[in-house]
Amino acid sequence: MIRFEGVTKKYGDGSGGESIAVNDLSLEAPTGRITVLVGPSGCGKTTTLRMVNRMIDPSSGVISIDGNDTAELPLAELRRGIGYVIQHAGLFPHRTVLDNVTTVPRLLGTDKKTARRRAMELIERVGLDPDLAKRYPAQLSGGQQQRVGVARALAADPPVMLMDEPFSAVDPVVREQLQNEFLRLQSELGKTILFVTHDIDEAVKLGDQVAVLRVGGTLAQLATPAQLLADPVDDFVAGFVGRDRGYRSLQFAEAPELELTNEPTVTIGTTASSVRAIGEPWVLCVGDDGEPMGWVRAAAVTSAVARDLLQRGGTVASTQGSLRELLDAALSSPSGRGVVADADGRFVGTIRASEVVPVIEARQQSVAAREDAAAAALHGEAAPA
Amino acid sequence: MITFATVWAWFTDPANWQGSDGVPTRTLQHLEYTFITLALALAVAVPVGAWVGHSGRMRWLVTGANAARAIPTLGLLFAVSMLVSPLFTSGLAFTVPSIAVLVLLAIPPLLSGTYAGIESVDPAARDAARGMGMSGWEVLTGVELPCAMPLFLSGLRSATLQVIATATIAASISLGGLGRYLIDGLASQDYVQMVAGSILVALLALVADLVLALLERFAVSPGISGRGQSVSRRRRLRLRRGRARDTAASVKNSTDAPLSADPA
Amino acid sequence: MTWALDHLDEIFSLAGQHAWLAGLPLLIGLVISIPLGWLATRKASLRTGLLTVTGLLYTIPSLALFILLPPLLGTKVLDPVNVIIAMSIYTIALLTRTVADGLAAVDTSTRQAAVAMGYSTFGRFRAVDLPLAIPVVAAGLRVAAVSNVSIVSVASLIGISQLGYFLTDGYARSFPTEVWVGIIACLLLALVFDLVIQLLARVLTPWTRVTA
């Protein structure tokens, strides 16, 4: 657990005055969880992160890791025990990928052979081709460099990781890949992670808890992503969390067992007459393993269903998916019927937006009722008997 | 009359290859001055340049050294010689002032090469190194100096050329070496000897530059020099790293820290 | 001090000679290295070839070059044209790389916008690339100017008159004052060159002085 107690960082502005980067911050980043620090530029999130491994020393307050005051640990020992990943990876250009990854173990005195063997494992673990180990950073793409940066930070198996906007310098597609793999990796490794980002979507996606900081370095709200979207504490947080948050919060609402509609399906090669026999303007085409392939407009089929007639626009929701997935599947489907597939990707049925919305409303009422009950219970306790 | 034949005759005359003013002796002398000078200048410039680059303090040292390059080398040579020579008796009276000036001239390119090299290290790499728990010394030797190699070596090449060229001129204040053929030839109106000496000096400079270019191949990590990578790959890389920064750096380097030395 | 005042006429006439020997090659060098630098940006192989050749020329020590040029060109040893040519060679050696770097540093999106607007290759070079490369080229020119002023003084060893005369003459007569006058005059001349180039670059690039 990383614990901040009344941590403040002030900078002199050179003329006797001072500016406050982080102001009286108290916060706990629980063991084995991802805590995301998010906020606009100038909110002190990076300063906060860098105070943990004392790249910056706090002006006052205590930062402890598992109960040990960081200020009292020898600097090198502290830093070697913390994985550190930064925005541009910061790989050493003169060392190969393999030698980059072995840096900290070598500093800690691990012999070369052991360090290299472990580095190779990590390189594969972060999703890199082992052939890349002999390359130099300049020969890698941005996404690959970032993976090496993560592998390097993990090399000495530190319990704590600090990550400063590690995915913000790569393009959105690669970023999403990296995020997903990062979550997979974390589910295997269970590190205590402090993660800085300016991107609220990334914060909500990755964080077990999210700390929103405001300019001037004060903590505006510390909450789980779902709470943050559902109940921003003030206008600043609401504004920062942004538009669509009602819709986005649905991603944290697991869908209950819903009645799905059975859907007659066709396959590639189904004749025009069989398609028309179904009597629907849109019919769903599935593949050999029952996986949804796309919608076909019945009127467009002249002889038989062909690949180039498929409309692939719709998203597919999973039976274990969130309400957001279900609603999105329904809204993005040309037929208005959202496609739902099981864990193996096989089509199981469809659902309409009009069927999802009552579920959402019912959920809101139950949340409100729970809160009322909680408030009533609180009053009941407080009131004299 | 200077013709190819007269110069060829000079080079093939065995008399010119023997004794205290033969080509081998003069060449060795020239090399000796160059090595002594570079060793002394490196001993001063590398620690200072590394410290300024690493700490970011006292940058005026580099700026000052570069500004001092505007002093005409010939003037510096004569002035220092007139000041220092009376302090020494014997042969040292000729060598010491010359070497002193050569060292002074070699320092600025080495200093700004080392400094600019360390300055140019990717701040993210430096930050990561510190964050992983490297000490200042480990960051310097493990990351900054290896990354500074290309600019340091280009400073070394400039300094070497500068020293070879100025050692030639220093023959006019009685230093030995290949410059003697030029200065003595001038005094005795032996133009063939001057041309032959000039060819030897030019060859020495070329060979020295080639040797240093080869050294660069061994001393610079392929990860930095980009050798062994396809050109297109390097291009893309340069694009990705952002042209704006490259431009700013090149303007800055050529304004504040010209790495090229005068051929004196 | 009195010596300098007594010899003001001589100082100015030699300074004029010095400025001519160092300055004319800057113009010649600039005129030649702009097309060379442009060629170097056109193709990687051309760049390597051009920069290698100019780099090798740059390694030739000045005194050696002053002596080697007459037999190669058929000029007299005392002819100042040798110095002009030698200095032009050094200027080209320095500036070709600078021009190439300056042109390569022009923002890619700016260049592509110019292409998209229908500039011809030459038109774009003249109207967009070259003006934007001025700051880098000017920086290279300043280095070349300072270097030229210093090197020209070496030519006094082979008897070509300019400010370097004070250096050789003062040394020969064991008269330090004259040597110092020569050094200071050279420094002042280098400073004048530097200021003139900076001023020209400023006038030619008004956009670099705008603050947002």
mmCIF file of N, CA and C in Angstrom, chain B residues 61-110:
data_model
loop_
_atom_site.group_PDB
_atom_site.id
_atom_site.type_symbol
_atom_site.label_atom_id
_atom_site.label_comp_id
_atom_site.label_asym_id
_atom_site.label_seq_id
_atom_site.Cartn_x
_atom_site.Cartn_y
_atom_site.Cartn_z
ATOM 1 N N LEU B 61 30.930 28.405 -19.173
ATOM 2 C CA LEU B 61 32.256 27.864 -19.481
ATOM 3 C C LEU B 61 32.323 27.448 -20.945
ATOM 4 N N VAL B 62 31.256 26.764 -21.386
ATOM 5 C CA VAL B 62 31.222 26.281 -22.763
ATOM 6 C C VAL B 62 31.085 27.452 -23.723
ATOM 7 N N THR B 63 30.165 28.375 -23.382
ATOM 8 C CA THR B 63 29.957 29.547 -24.227
ATOM 9 C C THR B 63 31.260 30.342 -24.338
ATOM 10 N N GLY B 64 31.910 30.520 -23.193
ATOM 11 C CA GLY B 64 33.159 31.285 -23.171
ATOM 12 C C GLY B 64 34.237 30.632 -24.016
ATOM 13 N N ALA B 65 34.387 29.312 -23.863
ATOM 14 C CA ALA B 65 35.405 28.596 -24.624
ATOM 15 C C ALA B 65 35.138 28.733 -26.121
ATOM 16 N N ASN B 66 33.850 28.703 -26.490
ATOM 17 C CA ASN B 66 33.527 28.833 -27.902
ATOM 18 C C ASN B 66 33.814 30.226 -28.421
ATOM 19 N N ALA B 67 33.511 31.219 -27.591
ATOM 20 C CA ALA B 67 33.781 32.599 -28.014
ATOM 21 C C ALA B 67 35.277 32.796 -28.201
ATOM 22 N N ALA B 68 36.060 32.123 -27.343
ATOM 23 C CA ALA B 68 37.518 32.277 -27.418
ATOM 24 C C ALA B 68 38.079 31.753 -28.726
ATOM 25 N N ARG B 69 37.278 30.977 -29.447
ATOM 26 C CA ARG B 69 37.769 30.446 -30.715
ATOM 27 C C ARG B 69 37.948 31.527 -31.762
ATOM 28 N N ALA B 70 37.362 32.700 -31.505
ATOM 29 C CA ALA B 70 37.493 33.778 -32.484
ATOM 30 C C ALA B 70 38.903 34.346 -32.488
ATOM 31 N N ILE B 71 39.688 34.106 -31.415
ATOM 32 C CA ILE B 71 41.066 34.607 -31.366
ATOM 33 C C ILE B 71 41.872 33.948 -32.484
ATOM 34 N N PRO B 72 42.539 34.747 -33.323
ATOM 35 C CA PRO B 72 43.295 34.141 -34.426
ATOM 36 C C PRO B 72 44.404 33.239 -33.881
ATOM 37 N N THR B 73 44.471 32.016 -34.392
ATOM 38 C CA THR B 73 45.422 31.037 -33.852
ATOM 39 C C THR B 73 46.866 31.521 -33.972
ATOM 40 N N LEU B 74 47.155 32.149 -35.106
ATOM 41 C CA LEU B 74 48.528 32.612 -35.304
ATOM 42 C C LEU B 74 48.900 33.638 -34.232
ATOM 43 N N GLY B 75 47.980 34.560 -33.930
ATOM 44 C CA GLY B 75 48.215 35.581 -32.915
ATOM 45 C C GLY B 75 48.413 34.946 -31.549
ATOM 46 N N LEU B 76 47.557 33.972 -31.237
ATOM 47 C CA LEU B 76 47.644 33.287 -29.945
ATOM 48 C C LEU B 76 49.006 32.612 -29.809
ATOM 49 N N LEU B 77 49.409 31.971 -30.899
ATOM 50 C CA LEU B 77 50.690 31.260 -30.921
ATOM 51 C C LEU B 77 51.843 32.227 -30.617
ATOM 52 N N PHE B 78 51.861 33.361 -31.331
ATOM 53 C CA PHE B 78 52.949 34.329 -31.152
ATOM 54 C C PHE B 78 52.891 34.957 -29.767
ATOM 55 N N ALA B 79 51.707 35.348 -29.347
ATOM 56 C CA ALA B 79 51.570 36.050 -28.067
ATOM 57 C C ALA B 79 52.013 35.142 -26.920
ATOM 58 N N VAL B 80 51.502 33.903 -26.916
ATOM 59 C CA VAL B 80 51.861 32.992 -25.827
ATOM 60 C C VAL B 80 53.356 32.688 -25.872
ATOM 61 N N SER B 81 53.879 32.503 -27.058
ATOM 62 C CA SER B 81 55.302 32.213 -27.199
ATOM 63 C C SER B 81 56.140 33.349 -26.615
ATOM 64 N N MET B 82 55.774 34.599 -26.925
ATOM 65 C CA MET B 82 56.539 35.738 -26.417
ATOM 66 C C MET B 82 56.432 35.858 -24.905
ATOM 67 N N LEU B 83 55.270 35.467 -24.361
ATOM 68 C CA LEU B 83 55.073 35.548 -22.914
ATOM 69 C C LEU B 83 55.797 34.422 -22.186
ATOM 70 N N VAL B 84 55.713 33.213 -22.744
ATOM 71 C CA VAL B 84 56.152 32.028 -22.006
ATOM 72 C C VAL B 84 57.619 31.680 -22.251
ATOM 73 N N SER B 85 58.093 31.877 -23.480
ATOM 74 C CA SER B 85 59.453 31.448 -23.829
ATOM 75 C C SER B 85 60.537 31.920 -22.864
ATOM 76 N N PRO B 86 60.498 33.188 -22.454
ATOM 77 C CA PRO B 86 61.574 33.647 -21.566
ATOM 78 C C PRO B 86 61.644 32.862 -20.265
ATOM 79 N N LEU B 87 60.554 32.201 -19.892
ATOM 80 C CA LEU B 87 60.527 31.463 -18.630
ATOM 81 C C LEU B 87 61.298 30.151 -18.716
ATOM 82 N N PHE B 88 61.546 29.704 -19.941
ATOM 83 C CA PHE B 88 62.211 28.410 -20.084
ATOM 84 C C PHE B 88 63.565 28.581 -20.751
ATOM 85 N N THR B 89 64.488 27.763 -20.345
ATOM 86 C CA THR B 89 65.736 27.700 -21.099
ATOM 87 C C THR B 89 65.684 26.404 -21.895
ATOM 88 N N SER B 90 66.737 26.127 -22.634
ATOM 89 C CA SER B 90 66.858 24.910 -23.451
ATOM 90 C C SER B 90 65.730 24.760 -24.463
ATOM 91 N N GLY B 91 65.597 23.590 -25.000
ATOM 92 C CA GLY B 91 64.638 23.321 -26.072
ATOM 93 C C GLY B 91 63.190 23.512 -25.653
ATOM 94 N N LEU B 92 62.956 23.420 -24.342
ATOM 95 C CA LEU B 92 61.584 23.564 -23.853
ATOM 96 C C LEU B 92 60.998 24.933 -24.217
ATOM 97 N N ALA B 93 61.866 25.921 -24.354
ATOM 98 C CA ALA B 93 61.415 27.269 -24.678
ATOM 99 C C ALA B 93 60.603 27.287 -25.969
ATOM 100 N N PHE B 94 60.855 26.326 -26.851
ATOM 101 C CA PHE B 94 60.102 26.282 -28.110
ATOM 102 C C PHE B 94 58.887 25.359 -28.015
ATOM 103 N N THR B 95 59.057 24.241 -27.311
ATOM 104 C CA THR B 95 57.979 23.254 -27.282
ATOM 105 C C THR B 95 56.833 23.665 -26.357
ATOM 106 N N VAL B 96 57.191 24.102 -25.143
ATOM 107 C CA VAL B 96 56.145 24.362 -24.155
ATOM 108 C C VAL B 96 55.097 25.382 -24.625
ATOM 109 N N PRO B 97 55.522 26.560 -25.124
ATOM 110 C CA PRO B 97 54.489 27.512 -25.556
ATOM 111 C C PRO B 97 53.626 26.947 -26.677
ATOM 112 N N SER B 98 54.252 26.222 -27.602
ATOM 113 C CA SER B 98 53.475 25.670 -28.719
ATOM 114 C C SER B 98 52.443 24.679 -28.217
ATOM 115 N N ILE B 99 52.895 23.751 -27.360
ATOM 116 C CA ILE B 99 51.958 22.751 -26.841
ATOM 117 C C ILE B 99 50.862 23.448 -26.037
ATOM 118 N N ALA B 100 51.244 24.473 -25.267
ATOM 119 C CA ALA B 100 50.245 25.189 -24.466
ATOM 120 C C ALA B 100 49.152 25.758 -25.371
ATOM 121 N N VAL B 101 49.570 26.389 -26.466
ATOM 122 C CA VAL B 101 48.575 26.965 -27.381
ATOM 123 C C VAL B 101 47.737 25.871 -28.033
ATOM 124 N N LEU B 102 48.419 24.789 -28.427
ATOM 125 C CA LEU B 102 47.679 23.686 -29.052
ATOM 126 C C LEU B 102 46.618 23.145 -28.098
ATOM 127 N N VAL B 103 46.985 23.016 -26.819
ATOM 128 C CA VAL B 103 46.004 22.528 -25.836
ATOM 129 C C VAL B 103 44.837 23.501 -25.730
ATOM 130 N N LEU B 104 45.177 24.795 -25.653
ATOM 131 C CA LEU B 104 44.121 25.812 -25.562
ATOM 132 C C LEU B 104 43.160 25.723 -26.741
ATOM 133 N N LEU B 105 43.715 25.459 -27.933
ATOM 134 C CA LEU B 105 42.867 25.394 -29.122
ATOM 135 C C LEU B 105 42.053 24.108 -29.171
ATOM 136 N N ALA B 106 42.582 23.029 -28.576
ATOM 137 C CA ALA B 106 41.883 21.742 -28.651
ATOM 138 C C ALA B 106 40.749 21.672 -27.634
ATOM 139 N N ILE B 107 40.862 22.475 -26.577
ATOM 140 C CA ILE B 107 39.848 22.371 -25.524
ATOM 141 C C ILE B 107 38.429 22.746 -25.990
ATOM 142 N N PRO B 108 38.227 23.906 -26.663
ATOM 143 C CA PRO B 108 36.833 24.267 -26.993
ATOM 144 C C PRO B 108 36.041 23.207 -27.763
ATOM 145 N N PRO B 109 36.602 22.629 -28.855
ATOM 146 C CA PRO B 109 35.785 21.614 -29.544
ATOM 147 C C PRO B 109 35.507 20.386 -28.669
ATOM 148 N N LEU B 110 36.498 19.973 -27.860
ATOM 149 C CA LEU B 110 36.280 18.806 -26.993
ATOM 150 C C LEU B 110 35.250 19.123 -25.920
#
